[in-house]
PDB file of C-alpha atoms and ligand atoms in Angstrom:
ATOM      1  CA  UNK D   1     132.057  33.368  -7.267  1.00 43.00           C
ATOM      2  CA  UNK D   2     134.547  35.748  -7.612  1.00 45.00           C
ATOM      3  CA  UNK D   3     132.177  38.358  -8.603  1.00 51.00           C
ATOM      4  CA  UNK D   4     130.393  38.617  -5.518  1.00 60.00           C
ATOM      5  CA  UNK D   5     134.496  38.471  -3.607  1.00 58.00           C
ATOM      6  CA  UNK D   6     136.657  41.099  -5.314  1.00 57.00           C
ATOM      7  CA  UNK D   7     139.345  40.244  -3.106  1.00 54.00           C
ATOM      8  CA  UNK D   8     139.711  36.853  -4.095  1.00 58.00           C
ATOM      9  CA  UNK D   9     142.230  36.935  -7.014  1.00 52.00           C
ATOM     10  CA  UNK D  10     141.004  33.908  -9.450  1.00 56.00           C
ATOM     11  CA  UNK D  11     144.785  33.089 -10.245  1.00 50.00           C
ATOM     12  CA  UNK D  12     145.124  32.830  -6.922  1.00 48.00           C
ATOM     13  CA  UNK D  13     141.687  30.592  -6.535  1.00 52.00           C
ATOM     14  CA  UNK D  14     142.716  26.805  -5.314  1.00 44.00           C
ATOM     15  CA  UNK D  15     140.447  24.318  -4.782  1.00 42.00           C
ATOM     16  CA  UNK D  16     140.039  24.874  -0.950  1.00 41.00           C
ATOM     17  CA  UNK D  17     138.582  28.392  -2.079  1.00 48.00           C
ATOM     18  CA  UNK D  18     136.445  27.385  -3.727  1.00 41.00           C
ATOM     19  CA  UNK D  19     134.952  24.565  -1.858  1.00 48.00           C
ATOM     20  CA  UNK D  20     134.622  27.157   0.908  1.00 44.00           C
ATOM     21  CA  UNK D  21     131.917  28.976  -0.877  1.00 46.00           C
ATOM     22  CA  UNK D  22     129.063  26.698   0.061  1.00 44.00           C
ATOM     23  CA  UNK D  23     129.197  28.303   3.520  1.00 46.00           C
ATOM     24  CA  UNK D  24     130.521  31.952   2.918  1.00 46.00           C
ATOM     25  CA  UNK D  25     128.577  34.976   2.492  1.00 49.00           C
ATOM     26  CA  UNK D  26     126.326  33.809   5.058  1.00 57.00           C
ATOM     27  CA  UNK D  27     125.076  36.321   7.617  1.00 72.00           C
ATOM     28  CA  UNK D  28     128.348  38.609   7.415  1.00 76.00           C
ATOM     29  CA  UNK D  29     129.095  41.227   9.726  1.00 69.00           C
ATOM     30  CA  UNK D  30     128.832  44.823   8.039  1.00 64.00           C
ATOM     31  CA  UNK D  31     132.188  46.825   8.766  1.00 56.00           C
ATOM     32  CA  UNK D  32     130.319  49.453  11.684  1.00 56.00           C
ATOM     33  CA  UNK D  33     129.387  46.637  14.263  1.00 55.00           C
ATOM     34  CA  UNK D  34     133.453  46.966  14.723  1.00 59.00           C
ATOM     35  CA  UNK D  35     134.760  49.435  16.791  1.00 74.00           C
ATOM     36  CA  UNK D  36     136.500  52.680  15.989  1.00 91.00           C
ATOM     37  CA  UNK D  37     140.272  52.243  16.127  1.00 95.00           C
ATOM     38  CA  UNK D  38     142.563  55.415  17.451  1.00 97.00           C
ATOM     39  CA  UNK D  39     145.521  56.228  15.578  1.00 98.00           C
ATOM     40  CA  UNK D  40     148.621  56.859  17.658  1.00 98.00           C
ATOM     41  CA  UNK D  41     151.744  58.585  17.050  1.00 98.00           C
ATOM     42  CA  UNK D  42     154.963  56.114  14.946  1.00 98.00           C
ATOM     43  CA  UNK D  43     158.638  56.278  14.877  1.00 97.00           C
ATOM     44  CA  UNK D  44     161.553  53.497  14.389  1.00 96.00           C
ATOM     45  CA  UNK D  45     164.912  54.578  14.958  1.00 95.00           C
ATOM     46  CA  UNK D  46     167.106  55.997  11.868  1.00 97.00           C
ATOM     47  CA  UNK D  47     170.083  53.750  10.889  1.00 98.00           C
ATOM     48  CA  UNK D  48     172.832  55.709   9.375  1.00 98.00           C
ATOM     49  CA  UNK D  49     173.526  55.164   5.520  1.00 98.00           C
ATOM     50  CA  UNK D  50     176.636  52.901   6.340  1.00 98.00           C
ATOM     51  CA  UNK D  51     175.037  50.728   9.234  1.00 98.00           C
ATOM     52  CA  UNK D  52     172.159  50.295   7.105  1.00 98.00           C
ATOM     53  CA  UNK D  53     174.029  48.544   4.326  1.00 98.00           C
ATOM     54  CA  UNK D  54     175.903  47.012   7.048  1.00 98.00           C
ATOM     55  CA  UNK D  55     172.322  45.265   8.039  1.00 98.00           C
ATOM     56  CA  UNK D  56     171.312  44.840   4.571  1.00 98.00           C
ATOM     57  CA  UNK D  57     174.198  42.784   3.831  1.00 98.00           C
ATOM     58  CA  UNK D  58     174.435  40.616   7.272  1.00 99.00           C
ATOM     59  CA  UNK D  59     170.488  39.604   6.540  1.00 98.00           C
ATOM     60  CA  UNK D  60     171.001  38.848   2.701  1.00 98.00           C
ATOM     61  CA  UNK D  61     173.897  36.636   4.145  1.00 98.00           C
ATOM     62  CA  UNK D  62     171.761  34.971   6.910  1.00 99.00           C
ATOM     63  CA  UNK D  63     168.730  34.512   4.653  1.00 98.00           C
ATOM     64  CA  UNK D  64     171.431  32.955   1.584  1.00 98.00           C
ATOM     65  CA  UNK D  65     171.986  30.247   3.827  1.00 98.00           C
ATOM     66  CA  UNK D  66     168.279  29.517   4.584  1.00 98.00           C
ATOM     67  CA  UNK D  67     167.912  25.769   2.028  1.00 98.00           C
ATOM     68  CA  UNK D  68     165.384  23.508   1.923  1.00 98.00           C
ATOM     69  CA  UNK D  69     166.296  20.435   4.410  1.00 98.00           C
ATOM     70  CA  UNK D  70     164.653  17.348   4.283  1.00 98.00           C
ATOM     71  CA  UNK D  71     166.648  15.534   6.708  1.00 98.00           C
ATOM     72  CA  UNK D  72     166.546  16.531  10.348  1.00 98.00           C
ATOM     73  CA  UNK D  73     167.712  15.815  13.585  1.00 98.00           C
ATOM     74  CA  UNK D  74     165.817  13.913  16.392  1.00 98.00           C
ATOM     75  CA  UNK D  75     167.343  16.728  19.072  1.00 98.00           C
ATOM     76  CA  UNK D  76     165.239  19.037  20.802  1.00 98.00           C
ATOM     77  CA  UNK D  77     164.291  22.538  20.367  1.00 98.00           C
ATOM     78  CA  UNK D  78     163.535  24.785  23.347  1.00 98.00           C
ATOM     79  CA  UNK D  79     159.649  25.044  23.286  1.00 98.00           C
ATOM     80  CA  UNK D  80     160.197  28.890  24.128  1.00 98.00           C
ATOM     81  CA  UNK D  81     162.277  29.422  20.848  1.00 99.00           C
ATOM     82  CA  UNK D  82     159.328  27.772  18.781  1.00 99.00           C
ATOM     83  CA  UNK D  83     156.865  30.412  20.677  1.00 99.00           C
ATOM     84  CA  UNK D  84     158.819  33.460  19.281  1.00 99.00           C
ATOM     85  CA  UNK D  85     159.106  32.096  16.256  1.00 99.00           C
ATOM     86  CA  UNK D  86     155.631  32.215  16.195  1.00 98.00           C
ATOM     87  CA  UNK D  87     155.374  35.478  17.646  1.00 98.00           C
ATOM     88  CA  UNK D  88     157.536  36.288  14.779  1.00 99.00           C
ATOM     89  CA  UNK D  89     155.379  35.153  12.335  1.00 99.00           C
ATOM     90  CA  UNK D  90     152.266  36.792  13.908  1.00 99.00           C
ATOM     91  CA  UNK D  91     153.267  40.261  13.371  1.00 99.00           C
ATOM     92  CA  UNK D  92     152.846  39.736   9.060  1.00 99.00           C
ATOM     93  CA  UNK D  93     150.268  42.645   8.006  1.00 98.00           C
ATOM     94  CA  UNK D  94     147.493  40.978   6.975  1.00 98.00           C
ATOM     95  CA  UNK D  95     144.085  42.429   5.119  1.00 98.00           C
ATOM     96  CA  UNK D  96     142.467  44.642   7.163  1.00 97.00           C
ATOM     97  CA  UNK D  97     143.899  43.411  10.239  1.00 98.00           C
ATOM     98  CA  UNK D  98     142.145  40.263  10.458  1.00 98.00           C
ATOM     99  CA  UNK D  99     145.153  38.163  11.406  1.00 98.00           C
ATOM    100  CA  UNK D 100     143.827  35.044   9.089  1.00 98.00           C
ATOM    101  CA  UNK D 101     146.266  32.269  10.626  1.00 98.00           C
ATOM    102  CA  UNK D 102     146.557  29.228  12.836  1.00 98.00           C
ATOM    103  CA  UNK D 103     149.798  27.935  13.688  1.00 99.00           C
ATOM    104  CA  UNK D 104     149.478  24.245  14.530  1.00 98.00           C
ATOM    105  CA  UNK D 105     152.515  23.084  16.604  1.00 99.00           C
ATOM    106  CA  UNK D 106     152.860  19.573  17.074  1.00 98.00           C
ATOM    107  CA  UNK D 107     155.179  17.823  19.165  1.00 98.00           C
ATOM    108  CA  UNK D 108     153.409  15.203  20.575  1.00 98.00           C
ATOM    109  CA  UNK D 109     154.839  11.940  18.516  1.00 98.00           C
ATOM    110  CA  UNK D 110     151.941   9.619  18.018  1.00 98.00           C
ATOM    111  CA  UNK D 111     150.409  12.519  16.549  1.00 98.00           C
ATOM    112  CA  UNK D 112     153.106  13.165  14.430  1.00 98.00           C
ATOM    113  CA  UNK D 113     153.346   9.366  13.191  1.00 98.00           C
ATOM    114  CA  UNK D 114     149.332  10.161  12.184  1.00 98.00           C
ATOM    115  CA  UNK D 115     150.426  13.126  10.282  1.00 98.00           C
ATOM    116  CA  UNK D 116     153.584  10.974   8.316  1.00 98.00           C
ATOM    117  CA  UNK D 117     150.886   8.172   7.805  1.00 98.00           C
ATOM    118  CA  UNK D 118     148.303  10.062   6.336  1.00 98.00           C
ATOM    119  CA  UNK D 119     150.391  12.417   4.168  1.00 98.00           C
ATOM    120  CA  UNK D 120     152.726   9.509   2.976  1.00 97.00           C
ATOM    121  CA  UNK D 121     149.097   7.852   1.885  1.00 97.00           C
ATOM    122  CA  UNK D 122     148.368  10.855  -0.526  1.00 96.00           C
ATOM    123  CA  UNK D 123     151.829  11.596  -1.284  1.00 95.00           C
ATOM    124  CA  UNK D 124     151.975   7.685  -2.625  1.00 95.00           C
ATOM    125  CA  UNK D 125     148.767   8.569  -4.890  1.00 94.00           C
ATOM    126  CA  UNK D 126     150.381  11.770  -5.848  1.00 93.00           C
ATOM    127  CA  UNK D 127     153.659  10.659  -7.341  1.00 95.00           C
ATOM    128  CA  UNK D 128     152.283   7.634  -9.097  1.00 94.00           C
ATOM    129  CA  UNK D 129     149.447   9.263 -10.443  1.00 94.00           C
ATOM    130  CA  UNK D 130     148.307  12.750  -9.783  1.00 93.00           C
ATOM    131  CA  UNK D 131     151.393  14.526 -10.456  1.00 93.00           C
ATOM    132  CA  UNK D 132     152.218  12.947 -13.969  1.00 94.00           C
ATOM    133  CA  UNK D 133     155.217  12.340 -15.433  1.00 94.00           C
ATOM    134  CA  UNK D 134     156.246  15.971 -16.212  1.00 94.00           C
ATOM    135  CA  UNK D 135     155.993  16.987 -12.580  1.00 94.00           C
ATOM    136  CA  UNK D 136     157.613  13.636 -11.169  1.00 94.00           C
ATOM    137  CA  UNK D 137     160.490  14.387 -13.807  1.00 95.00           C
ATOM    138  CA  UNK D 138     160.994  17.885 -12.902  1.00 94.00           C
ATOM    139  CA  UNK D 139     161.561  16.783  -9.334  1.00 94.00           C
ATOM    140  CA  UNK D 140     163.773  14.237  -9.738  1.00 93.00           C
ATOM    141  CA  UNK D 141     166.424  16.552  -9.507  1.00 94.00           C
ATOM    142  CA  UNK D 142     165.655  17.213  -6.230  1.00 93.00           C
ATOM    143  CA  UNK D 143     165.388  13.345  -5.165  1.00 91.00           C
ATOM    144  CA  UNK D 144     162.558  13.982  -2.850  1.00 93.00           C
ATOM    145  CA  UNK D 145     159.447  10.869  -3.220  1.00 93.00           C
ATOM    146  CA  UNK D 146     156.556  10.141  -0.695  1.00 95.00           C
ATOM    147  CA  UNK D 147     158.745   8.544   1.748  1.00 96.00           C
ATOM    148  CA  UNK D 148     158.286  11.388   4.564  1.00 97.00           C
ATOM    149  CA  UNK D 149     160.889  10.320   7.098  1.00 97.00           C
ATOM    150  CA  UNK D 150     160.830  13.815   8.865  1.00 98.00           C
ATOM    151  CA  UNK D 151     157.376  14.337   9.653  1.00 98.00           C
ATOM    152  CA  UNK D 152     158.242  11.012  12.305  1.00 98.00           C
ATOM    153  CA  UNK D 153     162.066  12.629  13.387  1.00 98.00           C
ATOM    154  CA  UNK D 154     161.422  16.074  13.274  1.00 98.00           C
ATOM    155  CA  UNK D 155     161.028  17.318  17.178  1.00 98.00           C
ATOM    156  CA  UNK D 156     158.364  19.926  15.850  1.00 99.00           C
ATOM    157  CA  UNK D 157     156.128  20.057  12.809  1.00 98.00           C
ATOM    158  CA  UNK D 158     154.538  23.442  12.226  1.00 98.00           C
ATOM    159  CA  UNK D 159     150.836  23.082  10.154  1.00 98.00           C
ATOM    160  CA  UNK D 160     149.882  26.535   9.052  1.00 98.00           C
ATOM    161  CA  UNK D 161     146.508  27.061   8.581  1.00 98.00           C
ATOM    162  CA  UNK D 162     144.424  30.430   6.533  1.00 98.00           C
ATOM    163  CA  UNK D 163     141.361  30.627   8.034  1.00 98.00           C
ATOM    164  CA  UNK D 164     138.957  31.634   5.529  1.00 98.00           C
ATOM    165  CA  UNK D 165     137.115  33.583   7.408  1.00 98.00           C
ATOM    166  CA  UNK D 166     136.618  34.659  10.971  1.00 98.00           C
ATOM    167  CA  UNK D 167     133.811  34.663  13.763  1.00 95.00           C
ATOM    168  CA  UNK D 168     132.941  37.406  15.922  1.00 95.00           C
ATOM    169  CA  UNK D 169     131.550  37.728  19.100  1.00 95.00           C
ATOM    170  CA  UNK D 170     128.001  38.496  18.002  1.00 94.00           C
ATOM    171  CA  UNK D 171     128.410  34.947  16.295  1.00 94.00           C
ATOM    172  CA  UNK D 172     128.090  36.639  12.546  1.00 96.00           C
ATOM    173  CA  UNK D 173     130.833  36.080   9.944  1.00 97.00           C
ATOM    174  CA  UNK D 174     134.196  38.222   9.718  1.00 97.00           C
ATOM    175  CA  UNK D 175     135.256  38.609   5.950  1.00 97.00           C
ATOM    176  CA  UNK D 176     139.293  37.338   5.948  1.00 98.00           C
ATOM    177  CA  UNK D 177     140.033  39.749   3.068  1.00 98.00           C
ATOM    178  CA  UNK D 178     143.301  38.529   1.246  1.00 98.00           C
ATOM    179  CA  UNK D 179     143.496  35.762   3.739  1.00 98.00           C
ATOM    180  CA  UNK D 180     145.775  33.428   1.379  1.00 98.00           C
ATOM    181  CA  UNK D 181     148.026  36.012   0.570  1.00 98.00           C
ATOM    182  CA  UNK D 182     147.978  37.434   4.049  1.00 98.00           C
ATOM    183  CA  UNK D 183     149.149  33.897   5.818  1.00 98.00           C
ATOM    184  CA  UNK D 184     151.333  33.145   2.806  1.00 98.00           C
ATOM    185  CA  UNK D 185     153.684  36.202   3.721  1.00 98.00           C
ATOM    186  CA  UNK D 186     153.716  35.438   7.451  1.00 99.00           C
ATOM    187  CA  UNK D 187     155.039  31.944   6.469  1.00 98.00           C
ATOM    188  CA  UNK D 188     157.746  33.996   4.597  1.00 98.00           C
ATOM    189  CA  UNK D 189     158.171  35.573   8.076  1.00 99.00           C
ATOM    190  CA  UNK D 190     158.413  32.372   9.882  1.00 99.00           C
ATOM    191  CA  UNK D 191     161.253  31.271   7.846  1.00 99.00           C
ATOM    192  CA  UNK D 192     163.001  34.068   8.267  1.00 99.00           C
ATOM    193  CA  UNK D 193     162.768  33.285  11.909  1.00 99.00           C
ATOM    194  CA  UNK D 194     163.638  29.964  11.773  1.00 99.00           C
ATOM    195  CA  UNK D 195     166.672  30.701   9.912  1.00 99.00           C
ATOM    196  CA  UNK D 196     167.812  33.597  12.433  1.00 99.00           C
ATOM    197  CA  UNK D 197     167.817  30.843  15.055  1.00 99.00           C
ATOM    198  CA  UNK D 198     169.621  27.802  13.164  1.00 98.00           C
ATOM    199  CA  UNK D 199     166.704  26.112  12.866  1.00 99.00           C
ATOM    200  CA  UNK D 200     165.698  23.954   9.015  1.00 99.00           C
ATOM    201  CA  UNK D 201     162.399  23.358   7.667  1.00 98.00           C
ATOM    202  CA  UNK D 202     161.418  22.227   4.702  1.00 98.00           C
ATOM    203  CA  UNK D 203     157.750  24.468   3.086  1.00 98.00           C
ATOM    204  CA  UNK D 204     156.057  21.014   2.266  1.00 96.00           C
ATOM    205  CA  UNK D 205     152.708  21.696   0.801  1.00 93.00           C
ATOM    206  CA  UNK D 206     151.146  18.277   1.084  1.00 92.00           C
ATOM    207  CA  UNK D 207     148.995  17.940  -2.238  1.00 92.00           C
ATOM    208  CA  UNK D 208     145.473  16.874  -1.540  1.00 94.00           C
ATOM    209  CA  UNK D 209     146.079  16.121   2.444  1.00 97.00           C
ATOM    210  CA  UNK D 210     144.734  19.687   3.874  1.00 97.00           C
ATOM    211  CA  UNK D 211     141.286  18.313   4.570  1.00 97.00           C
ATOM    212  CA  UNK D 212     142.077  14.952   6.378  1.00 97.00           C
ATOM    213  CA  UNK D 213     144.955  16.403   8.653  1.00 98.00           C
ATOM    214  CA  UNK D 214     142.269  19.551   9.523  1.00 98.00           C
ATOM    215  CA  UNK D 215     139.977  16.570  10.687  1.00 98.00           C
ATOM    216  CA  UNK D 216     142.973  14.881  12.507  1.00 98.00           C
ATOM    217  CA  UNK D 217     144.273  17.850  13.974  1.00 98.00           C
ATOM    218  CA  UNK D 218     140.554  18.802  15.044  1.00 98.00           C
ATOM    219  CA  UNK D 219     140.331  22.244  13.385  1.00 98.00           C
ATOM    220  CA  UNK D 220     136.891  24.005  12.585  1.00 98.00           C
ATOM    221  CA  UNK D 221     136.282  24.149   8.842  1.00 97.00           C
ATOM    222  CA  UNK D 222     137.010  27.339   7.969  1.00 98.00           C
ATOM    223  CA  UNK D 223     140.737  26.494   8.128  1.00 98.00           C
ATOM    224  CA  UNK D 224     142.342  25.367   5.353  1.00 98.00           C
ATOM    225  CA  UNK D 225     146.226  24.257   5.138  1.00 98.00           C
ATOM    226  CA  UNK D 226     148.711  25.918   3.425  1.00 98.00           C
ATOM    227  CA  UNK D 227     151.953  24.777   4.111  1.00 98.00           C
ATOM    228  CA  UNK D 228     153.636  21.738   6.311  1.00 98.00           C
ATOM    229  CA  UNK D 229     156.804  22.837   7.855  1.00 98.00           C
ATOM    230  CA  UNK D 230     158.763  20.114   9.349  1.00 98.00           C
ATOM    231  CA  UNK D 231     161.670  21.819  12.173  1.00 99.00           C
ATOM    232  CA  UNK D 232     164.436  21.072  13.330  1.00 99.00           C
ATOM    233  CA  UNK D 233     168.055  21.224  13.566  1.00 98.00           C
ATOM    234  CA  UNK D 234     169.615  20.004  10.473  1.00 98.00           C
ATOM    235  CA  UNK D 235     171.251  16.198  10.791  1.00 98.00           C
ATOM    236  CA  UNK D 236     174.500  15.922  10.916  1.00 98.00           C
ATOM    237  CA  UNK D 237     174.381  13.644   7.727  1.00 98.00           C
ATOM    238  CA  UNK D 238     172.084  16.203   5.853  1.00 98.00           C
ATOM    239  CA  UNK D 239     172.606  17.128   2.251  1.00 98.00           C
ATOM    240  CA  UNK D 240     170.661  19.363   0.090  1.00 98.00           C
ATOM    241  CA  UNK D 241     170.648  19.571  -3.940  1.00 97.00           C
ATOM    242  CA  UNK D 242     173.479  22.209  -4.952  1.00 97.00           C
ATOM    243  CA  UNK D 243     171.209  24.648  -6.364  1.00 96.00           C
ATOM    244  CA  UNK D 244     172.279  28.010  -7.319  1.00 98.00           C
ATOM    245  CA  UNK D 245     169.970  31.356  -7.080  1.00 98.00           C
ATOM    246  CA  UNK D 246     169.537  33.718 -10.047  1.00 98.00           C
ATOM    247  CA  UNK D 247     171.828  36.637  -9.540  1.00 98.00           C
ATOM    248  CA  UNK D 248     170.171  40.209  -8.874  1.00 98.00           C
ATOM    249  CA  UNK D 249     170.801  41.472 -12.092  1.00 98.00           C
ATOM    250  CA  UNK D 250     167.766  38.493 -13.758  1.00 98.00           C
ATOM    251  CA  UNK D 251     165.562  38.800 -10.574  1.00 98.00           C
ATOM    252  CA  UNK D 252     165.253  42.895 -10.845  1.00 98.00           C
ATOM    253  CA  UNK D 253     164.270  45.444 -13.229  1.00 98.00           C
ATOM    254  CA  UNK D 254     165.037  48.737 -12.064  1.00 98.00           C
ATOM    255  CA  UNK D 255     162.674  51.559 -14.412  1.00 98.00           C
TER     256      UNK D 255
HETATM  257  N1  IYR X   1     154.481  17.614  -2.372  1.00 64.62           N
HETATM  258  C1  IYR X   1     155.412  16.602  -2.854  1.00 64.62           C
HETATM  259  C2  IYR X   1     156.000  16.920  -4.187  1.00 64.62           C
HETATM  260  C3  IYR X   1     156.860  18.116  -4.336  1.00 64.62           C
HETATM  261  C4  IYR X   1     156.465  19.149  -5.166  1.00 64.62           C
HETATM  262  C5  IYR X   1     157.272  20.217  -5.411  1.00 64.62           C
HETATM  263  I1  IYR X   1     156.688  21.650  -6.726  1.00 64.62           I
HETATM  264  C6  IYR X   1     158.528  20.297  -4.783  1.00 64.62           C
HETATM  265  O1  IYR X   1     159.341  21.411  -5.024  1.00 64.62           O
HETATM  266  C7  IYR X   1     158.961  19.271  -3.965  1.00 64.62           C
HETATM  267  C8  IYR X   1     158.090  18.193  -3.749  1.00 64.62           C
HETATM  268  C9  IYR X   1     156.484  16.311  -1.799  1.00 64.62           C
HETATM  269  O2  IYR X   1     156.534  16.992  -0.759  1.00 64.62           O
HETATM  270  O3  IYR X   1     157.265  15.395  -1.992  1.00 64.62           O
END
């Protein structure tokens, strides 16, 4: 229960939480059997006030044209760029420093035909009948169905993982404090990066497929998915819906 986690925030509770507490508070490490961590000196350089709005502006611009892309191209991506991407997306704080992620990179396309047949099994069950109409009408818009075509064509598909909690070397259990929250901003990271280097995605979050593609993609169980990025260069042919963002003035109270 929540009770007995404080840092589990119930609006925040989803089903994988909670099916995870059969096997949590089991034998967990106390915070002293970890070592003592030095503190060392930190500095970044100073921009000046006009460079710095300079930057501000170039990255809002960058990050505007970040959309949504559901259809991408076959090409290939250098494996390297996919690394620091990564990378990229490793260096999100995270609750006391537990680094909570697994980044699942598949390339390999059998494996990726397993993924599109699996999640377009769910997705099926989803739209006709989990969803309800509501949902399925609010979407419409967006012309997206369970027809997955990208998880086939996309060179890379990117399965992030939170792991729920951690192991250490004395084989007791590591508490992943904020662990959804914690992997959820270094996804935000990993867009960012994607979008720096041209690359699309799309942040699928296939509805009731997390446990079947963990057993597929053979991770332990205290990994649970969060999000399905498909990634790629957009297609040449690719459209998106011509959505427009709420301007700063309705996204920011300033007090
Ligand atoms: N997961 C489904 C449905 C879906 C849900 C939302 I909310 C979207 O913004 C888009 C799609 C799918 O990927 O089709």
């Amino acid at each position: 229960t929540a009770g007995s986690r404080p840092w589990v925030d119930q609006d925040l509770q989803d089903d994988t939480e909670i099916t995870a507490t059969e096997d949590e508070d089991v034998d967990l490490a106390d915070s002293h059997e970890e070592e003592e961590l030095p503190h060392v000196a930190f500095s970044l350089p100073r921009h000046t006030e006009e460079a710095a709005l300079k930057r501000s502006k170039d990255f809002y611009n960058l990050m505007n044209q970040r959309r949504s892309v559901r259809f991408i191209s076959p090409e290939p991506v250098p494996r390297k760029v996919i690394d620091n991407v990564i990378r990229t997306a490793g260096t999100a704080p995270s609750g006391a420093h537990t680094e909570p992620w697994t980044f699942v990179v598949v390339s390999d396309t059998e494996m990726k035909h397993q993924v599109r047949l699996l999640v377009e099994e769910e997705e099926e069950m989803n739209y006709r009948q989990r969803m309800g109409d509501k949902w399925v009408q609010d979407l419409a818009k967006i012309r997206t169905n369970w027809v997955k075509e990208y998880l086939d064509v996309a060179p890379y598909l990117i399965l992030i993982f939170k792991q729920t909690y951690g192991t250490l070397p004395n084989g007791k259990k590591k508490t992943h404090y904020y662990n959804e929250i914690s992997v959820s901003i270094s996804c935000g990271i990993l867009l960012a990066a994607l979008q720096n280097v041209g690359l699309v995605t799309v942040t699928s979050t296939p509805l009731n497929c997390g446990p079947r593609l963990r057993l597929l993609l053979k991770r332990p169980a205290n990994e649970k998915l969060l999000l399905l990025l498909p990634v790629g260069y957009p297609a040449s042919d690719a459209t998106v819906p011509d959505l427009k963002r709420k301007p700063l003035e309705e996204i920011m109270v300033h007090v």
